[in-house]
mmCIF file of C-alpha atoms in Angstrom:
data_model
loop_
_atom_site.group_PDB
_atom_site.id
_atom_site.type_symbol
_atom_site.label_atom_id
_atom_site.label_comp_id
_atom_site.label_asym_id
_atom_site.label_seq_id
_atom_site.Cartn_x
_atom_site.Cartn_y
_atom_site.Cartn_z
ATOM 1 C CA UNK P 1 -5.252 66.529 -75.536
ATOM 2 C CA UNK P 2 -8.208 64.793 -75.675
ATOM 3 C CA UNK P 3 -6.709 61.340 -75.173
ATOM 4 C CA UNK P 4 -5.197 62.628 -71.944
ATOM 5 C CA UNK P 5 -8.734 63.799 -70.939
ATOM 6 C CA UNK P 6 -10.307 60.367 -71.604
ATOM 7 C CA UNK P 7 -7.408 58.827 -69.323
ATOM 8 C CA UNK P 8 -7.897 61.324 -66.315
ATOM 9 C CA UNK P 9 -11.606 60.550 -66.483
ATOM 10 C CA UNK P 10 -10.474 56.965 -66.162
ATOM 11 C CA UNK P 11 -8.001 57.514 -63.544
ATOM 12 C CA UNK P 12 -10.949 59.264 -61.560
ATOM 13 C CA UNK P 13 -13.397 56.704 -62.116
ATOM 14 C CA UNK P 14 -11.341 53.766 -61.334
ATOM 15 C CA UNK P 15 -9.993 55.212 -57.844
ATOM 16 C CA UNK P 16 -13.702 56.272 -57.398
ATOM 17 C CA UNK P 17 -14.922 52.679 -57.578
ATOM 18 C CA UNK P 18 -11.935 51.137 -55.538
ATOM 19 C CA UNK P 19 -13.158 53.497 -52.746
ATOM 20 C CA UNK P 20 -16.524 52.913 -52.950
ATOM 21 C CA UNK P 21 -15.589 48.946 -53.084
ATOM 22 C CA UNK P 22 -13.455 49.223 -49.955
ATOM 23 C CA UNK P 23 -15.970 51.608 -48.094
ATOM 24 C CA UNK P 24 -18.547 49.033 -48.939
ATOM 25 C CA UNK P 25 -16.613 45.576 -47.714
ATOM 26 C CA UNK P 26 -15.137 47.368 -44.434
ATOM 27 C CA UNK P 27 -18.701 48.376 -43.528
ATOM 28 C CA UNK P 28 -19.940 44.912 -44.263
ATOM 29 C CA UNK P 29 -17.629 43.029 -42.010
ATOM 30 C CA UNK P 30 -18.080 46.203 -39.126
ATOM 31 C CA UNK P 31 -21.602 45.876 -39.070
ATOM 32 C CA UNK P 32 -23.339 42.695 -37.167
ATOM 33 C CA UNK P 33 -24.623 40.388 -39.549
ATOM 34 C CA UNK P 34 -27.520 37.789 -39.027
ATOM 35 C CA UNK P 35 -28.698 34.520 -40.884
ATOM 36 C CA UNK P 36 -31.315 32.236 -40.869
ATOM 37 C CA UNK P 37 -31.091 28.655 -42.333
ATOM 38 C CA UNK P 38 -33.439 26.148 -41.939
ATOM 39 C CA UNK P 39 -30.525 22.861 -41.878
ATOM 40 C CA UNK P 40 -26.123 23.291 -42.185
ATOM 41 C CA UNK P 41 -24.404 20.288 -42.546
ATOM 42 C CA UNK P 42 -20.480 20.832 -41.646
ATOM 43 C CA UNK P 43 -17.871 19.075 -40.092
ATOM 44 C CA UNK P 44 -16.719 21.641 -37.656
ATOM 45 C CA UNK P 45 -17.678 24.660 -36.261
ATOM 46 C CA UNK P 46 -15.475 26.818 -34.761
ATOM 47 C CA UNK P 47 -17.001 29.674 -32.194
ATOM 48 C CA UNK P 48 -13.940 33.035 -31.580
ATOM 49 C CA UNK P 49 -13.577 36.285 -30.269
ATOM 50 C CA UNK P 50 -13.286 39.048 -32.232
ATOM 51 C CA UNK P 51 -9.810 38.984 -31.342
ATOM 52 C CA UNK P 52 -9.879 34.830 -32.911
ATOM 53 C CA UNK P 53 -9.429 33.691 -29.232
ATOM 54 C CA UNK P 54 -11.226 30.436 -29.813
ATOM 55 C CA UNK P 55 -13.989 29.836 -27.221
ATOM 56 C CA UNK P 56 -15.868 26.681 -28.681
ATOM 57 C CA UNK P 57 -15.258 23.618 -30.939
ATOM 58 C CA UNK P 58 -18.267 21.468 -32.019
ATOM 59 C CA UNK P 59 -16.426 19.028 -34.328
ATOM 60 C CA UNK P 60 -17.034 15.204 -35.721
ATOM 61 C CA UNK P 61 -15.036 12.262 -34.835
ATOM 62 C CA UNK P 62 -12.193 13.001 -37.809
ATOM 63 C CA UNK P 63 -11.806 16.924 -37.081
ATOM 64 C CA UNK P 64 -12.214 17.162 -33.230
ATOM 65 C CA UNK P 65 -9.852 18.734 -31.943
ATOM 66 C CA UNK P 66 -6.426 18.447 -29.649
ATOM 67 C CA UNK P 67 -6.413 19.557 -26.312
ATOM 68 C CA UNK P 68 -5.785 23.709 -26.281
ATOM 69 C CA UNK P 69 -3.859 25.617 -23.516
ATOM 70 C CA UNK P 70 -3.248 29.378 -23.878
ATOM 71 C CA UNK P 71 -4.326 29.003 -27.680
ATOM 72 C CA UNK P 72 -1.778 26.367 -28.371
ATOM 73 C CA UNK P 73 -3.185 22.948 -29.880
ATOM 74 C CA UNK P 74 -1.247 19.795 -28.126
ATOM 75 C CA UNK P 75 -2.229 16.070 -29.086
ATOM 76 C CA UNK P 76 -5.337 14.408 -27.222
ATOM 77 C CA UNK P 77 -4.677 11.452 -24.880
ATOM 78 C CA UNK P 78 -8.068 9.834 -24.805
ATOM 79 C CA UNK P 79 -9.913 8.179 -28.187
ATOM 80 C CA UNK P 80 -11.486 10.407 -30.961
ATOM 81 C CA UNK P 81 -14.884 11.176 -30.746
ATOM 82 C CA UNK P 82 -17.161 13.162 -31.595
ATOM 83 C CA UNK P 83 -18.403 16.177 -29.466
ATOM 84 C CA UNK P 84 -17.988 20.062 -27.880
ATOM 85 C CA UNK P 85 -15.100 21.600 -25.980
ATOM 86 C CA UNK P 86 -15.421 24.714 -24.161
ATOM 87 C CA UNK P 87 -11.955 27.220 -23.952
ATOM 88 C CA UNK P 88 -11.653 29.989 -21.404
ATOM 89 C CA UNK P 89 -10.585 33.655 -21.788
ATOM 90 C CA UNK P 90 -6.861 32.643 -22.449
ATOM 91 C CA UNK P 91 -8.302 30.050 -25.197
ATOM 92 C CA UNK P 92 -7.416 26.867 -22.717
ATOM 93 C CA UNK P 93 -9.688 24.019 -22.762
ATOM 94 C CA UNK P 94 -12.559 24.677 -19.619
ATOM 95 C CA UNK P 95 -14.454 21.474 -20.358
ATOM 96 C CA UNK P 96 -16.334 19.843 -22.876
ATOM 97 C CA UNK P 97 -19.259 17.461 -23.962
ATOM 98 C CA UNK P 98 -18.023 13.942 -26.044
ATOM 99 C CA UNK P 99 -19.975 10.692 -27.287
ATOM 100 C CA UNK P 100 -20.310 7.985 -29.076
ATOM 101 C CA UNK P 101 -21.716 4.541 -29.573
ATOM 102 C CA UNK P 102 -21.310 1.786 -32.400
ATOM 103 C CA UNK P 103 -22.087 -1.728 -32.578
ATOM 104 C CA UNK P 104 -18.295 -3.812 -32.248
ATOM 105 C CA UNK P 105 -16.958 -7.588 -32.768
ATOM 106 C CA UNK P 106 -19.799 -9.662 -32.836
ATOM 107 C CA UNK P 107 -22.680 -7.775 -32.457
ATOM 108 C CA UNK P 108 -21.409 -6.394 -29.308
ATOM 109 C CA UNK P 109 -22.591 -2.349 -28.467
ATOM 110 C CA UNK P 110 -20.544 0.450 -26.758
ATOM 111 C CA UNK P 111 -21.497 3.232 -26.350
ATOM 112 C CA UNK P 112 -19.979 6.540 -24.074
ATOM 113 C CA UNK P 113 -21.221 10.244 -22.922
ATOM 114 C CA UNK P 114 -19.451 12.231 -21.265
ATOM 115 C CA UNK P 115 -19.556 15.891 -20.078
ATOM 116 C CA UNK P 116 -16.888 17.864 -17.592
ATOM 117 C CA UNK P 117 -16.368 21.297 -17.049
ATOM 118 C CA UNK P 118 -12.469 21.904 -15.571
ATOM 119 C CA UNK P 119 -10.908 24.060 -13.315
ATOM 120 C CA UNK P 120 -8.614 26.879 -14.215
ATOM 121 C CA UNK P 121 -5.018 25.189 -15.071
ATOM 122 C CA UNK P 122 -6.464 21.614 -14.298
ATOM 123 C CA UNK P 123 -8.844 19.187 -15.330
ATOM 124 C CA UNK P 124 -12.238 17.989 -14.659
ATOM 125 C CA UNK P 125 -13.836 19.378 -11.067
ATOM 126 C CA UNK P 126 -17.039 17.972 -11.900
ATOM 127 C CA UNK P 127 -18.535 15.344 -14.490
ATOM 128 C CA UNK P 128 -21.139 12.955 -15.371
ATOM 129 C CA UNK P 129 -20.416 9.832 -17.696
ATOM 130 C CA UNK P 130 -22.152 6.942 -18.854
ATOM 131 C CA UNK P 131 -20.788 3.933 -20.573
ATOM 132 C CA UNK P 132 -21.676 0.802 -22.166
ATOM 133 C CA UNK P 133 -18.731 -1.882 -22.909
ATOM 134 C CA UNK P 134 -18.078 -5.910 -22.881
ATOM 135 C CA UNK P 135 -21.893 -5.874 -22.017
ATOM 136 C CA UNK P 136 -21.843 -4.160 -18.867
ATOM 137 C CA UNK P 137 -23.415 -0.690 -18.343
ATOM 138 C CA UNK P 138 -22.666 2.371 -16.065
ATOM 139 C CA UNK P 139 -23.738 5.959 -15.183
ATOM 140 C CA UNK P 140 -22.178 8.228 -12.574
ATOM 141 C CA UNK P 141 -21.505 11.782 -11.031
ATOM 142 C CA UNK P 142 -18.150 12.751 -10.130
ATOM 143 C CA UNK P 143 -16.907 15.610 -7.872
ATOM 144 C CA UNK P 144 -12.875 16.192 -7.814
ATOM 145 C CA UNK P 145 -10.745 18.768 -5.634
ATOM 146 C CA UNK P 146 -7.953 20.034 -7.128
ATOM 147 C CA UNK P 147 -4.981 21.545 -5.391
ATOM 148 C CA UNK P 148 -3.697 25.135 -5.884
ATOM 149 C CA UNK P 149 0.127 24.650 -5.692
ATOM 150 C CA UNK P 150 1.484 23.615 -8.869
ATOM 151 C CA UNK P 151 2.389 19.951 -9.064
ATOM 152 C CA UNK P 152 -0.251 18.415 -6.443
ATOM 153 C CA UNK P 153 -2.357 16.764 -8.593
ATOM 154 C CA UNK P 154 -6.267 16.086 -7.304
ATOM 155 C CA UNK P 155 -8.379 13.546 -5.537
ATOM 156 C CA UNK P 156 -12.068 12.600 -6.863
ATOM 157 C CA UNK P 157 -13.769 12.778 -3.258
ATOM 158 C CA UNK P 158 -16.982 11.672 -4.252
ATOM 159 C CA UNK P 159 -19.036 9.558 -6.952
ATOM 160 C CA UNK P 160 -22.804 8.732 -7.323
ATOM 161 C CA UNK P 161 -24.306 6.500 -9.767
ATOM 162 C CA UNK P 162 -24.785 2.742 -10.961
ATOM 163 C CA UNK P 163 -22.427 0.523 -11.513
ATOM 164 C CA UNK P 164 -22.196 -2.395 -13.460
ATOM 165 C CA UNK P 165 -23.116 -5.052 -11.019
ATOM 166 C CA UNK P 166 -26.509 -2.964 -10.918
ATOM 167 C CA UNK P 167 -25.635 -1.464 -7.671
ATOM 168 C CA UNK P 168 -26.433 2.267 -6.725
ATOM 169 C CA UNK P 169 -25.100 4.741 -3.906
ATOM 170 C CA UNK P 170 -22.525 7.169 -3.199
ATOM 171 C CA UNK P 171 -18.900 6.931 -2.096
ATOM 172 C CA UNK P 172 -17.311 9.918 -0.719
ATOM 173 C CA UNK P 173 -13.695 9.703 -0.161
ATOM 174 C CA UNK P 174 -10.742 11.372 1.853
ATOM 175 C CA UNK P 175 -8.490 14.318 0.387
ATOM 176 C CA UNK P 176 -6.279 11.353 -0.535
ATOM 177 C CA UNK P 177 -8.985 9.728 -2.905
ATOM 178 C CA UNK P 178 -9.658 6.680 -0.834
ATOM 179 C CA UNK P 179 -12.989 5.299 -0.595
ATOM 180 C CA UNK P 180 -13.824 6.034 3.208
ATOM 181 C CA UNK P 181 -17.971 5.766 3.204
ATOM 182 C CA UNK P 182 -20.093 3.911 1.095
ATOM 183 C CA UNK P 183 -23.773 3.986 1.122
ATOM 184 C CA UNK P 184 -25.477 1.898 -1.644
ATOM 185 C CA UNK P 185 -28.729 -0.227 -2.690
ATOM 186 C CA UNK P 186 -27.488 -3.715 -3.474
ATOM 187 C CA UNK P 187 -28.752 -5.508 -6.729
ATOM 188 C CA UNK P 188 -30.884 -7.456 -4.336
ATOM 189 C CA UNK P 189 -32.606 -3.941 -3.032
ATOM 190 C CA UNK P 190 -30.507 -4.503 -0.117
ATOM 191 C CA UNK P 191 -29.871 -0.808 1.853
ATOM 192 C CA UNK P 192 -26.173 -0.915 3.456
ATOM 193 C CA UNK P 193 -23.373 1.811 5.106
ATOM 194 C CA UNK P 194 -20.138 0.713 5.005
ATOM 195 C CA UNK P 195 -17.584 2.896 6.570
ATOM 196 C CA UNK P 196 -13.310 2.014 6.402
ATOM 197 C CA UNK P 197 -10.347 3.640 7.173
ATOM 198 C CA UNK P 198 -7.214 4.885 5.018
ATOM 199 C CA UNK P 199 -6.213 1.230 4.170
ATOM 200 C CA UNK P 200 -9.212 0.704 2.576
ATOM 201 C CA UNK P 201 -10.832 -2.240 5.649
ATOM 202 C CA UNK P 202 -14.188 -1.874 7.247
ATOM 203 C CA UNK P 203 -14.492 -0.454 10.672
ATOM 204 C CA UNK P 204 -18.357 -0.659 10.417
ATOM 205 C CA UNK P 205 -20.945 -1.514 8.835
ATOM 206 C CA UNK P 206 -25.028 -1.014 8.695
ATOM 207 C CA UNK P 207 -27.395 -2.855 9.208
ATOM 208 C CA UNK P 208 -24.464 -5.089 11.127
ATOM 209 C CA UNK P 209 -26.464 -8.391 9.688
ATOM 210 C CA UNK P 210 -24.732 -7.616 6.577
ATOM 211 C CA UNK P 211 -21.315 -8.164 7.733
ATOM 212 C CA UNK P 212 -19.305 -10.524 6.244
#
């Protein structure tokens, strides 16, 4: 009789404490919790919804990430690199920041930065890259229009930076993507205006001195 006691007792206890255990984690993971650290060293981080619809990826060259749509992972075109992408409510890829830089075959540098933010079901709308390669160096803005009918693909319609001949301006180009007006500073801080039509030849030109 006593035995039998002693087990109850033990029964009791033990389904007391895997209560009080289960209480405990369940309010531990339902209540917010914070944390302060003064340096983390990782290889990825991965930012979700409470629902683990991923929203960010900040990743190193060797983990980053395929391209995402609807939640699904799909191989990456473009190089490996280091950087951030940025998913929308339905966990597909929105945009991103990527970079890079090394020194190459003989003492050569590259280096690359890039950051785009995409529009719903598309790619980039708007981005601003800067390169290094082959000793040349670069560094442009770049607005795209995208269509809304499925299968029309877009047109960037206009760019402003520096390219590598050391020349600066803006292009802004038809809904077709062709360049159609140029306005730059030459290397030689020569201003010009260059306008053409859809086949890509000058039909003017400022100041007219400049024609060639």
């Amino acid at each position: 009789m006593f035995k039998k006691s002693i087990q109850r007792v033990l029964v009791v206890y033990a389904a007391a404490v895997t209560l009080v255990a289960v209480g405990a984690s369940a309010y531990a993971t339902s209540r917010p919790r914070n944390a302060a650290f003064d340096t983390i060293s990782v290889r990825r981080i991965n930012v979700v919804e409470a629902d683990g619809t991923l929203r960010t990826v900040i990743s190193n060259r060797a983990n980053f990430p395929g391209t995402y749509i609807r939640g699904v992972e799909h191989p990456r075109e473009d190089r490996p690199t280091a950087g951030m992408i940025f998913l929308d409510d339905e966990g597909s890829e929105i945009g991103g920041v990527v970079y890079g830089g090394a020194r190459v075959i003989d003492g050569a540098t590259e280096s690359h930065g890039h950051m785009s933010f995409d529009q719903y079901n598309a790619t980039q709308v708007f981005a601003v890259s800067s390169w290094e390669e082959a000793g040349e160096r670069g560094s442009r803005l770049y607005f795209s229009d995208w269509r809304d009918r499925p299968g029309e693909t877009g047109q960037t319609r206009l760019v402003l930076g520096r390219t590598p001949n050391r020349n600066v301006g803006l292009t802004v180009n038809d809904s077709q993507g062709r360049p159609r007006i140029r306005i730059r500073v030459l290397a030689n801080d020569q201003p010009e205006i260059v306008m053409l039509d859809e086949n890509g030849q000058e039909t003017a030109r400022l100041p007219a001195s400049n024609l060639r």
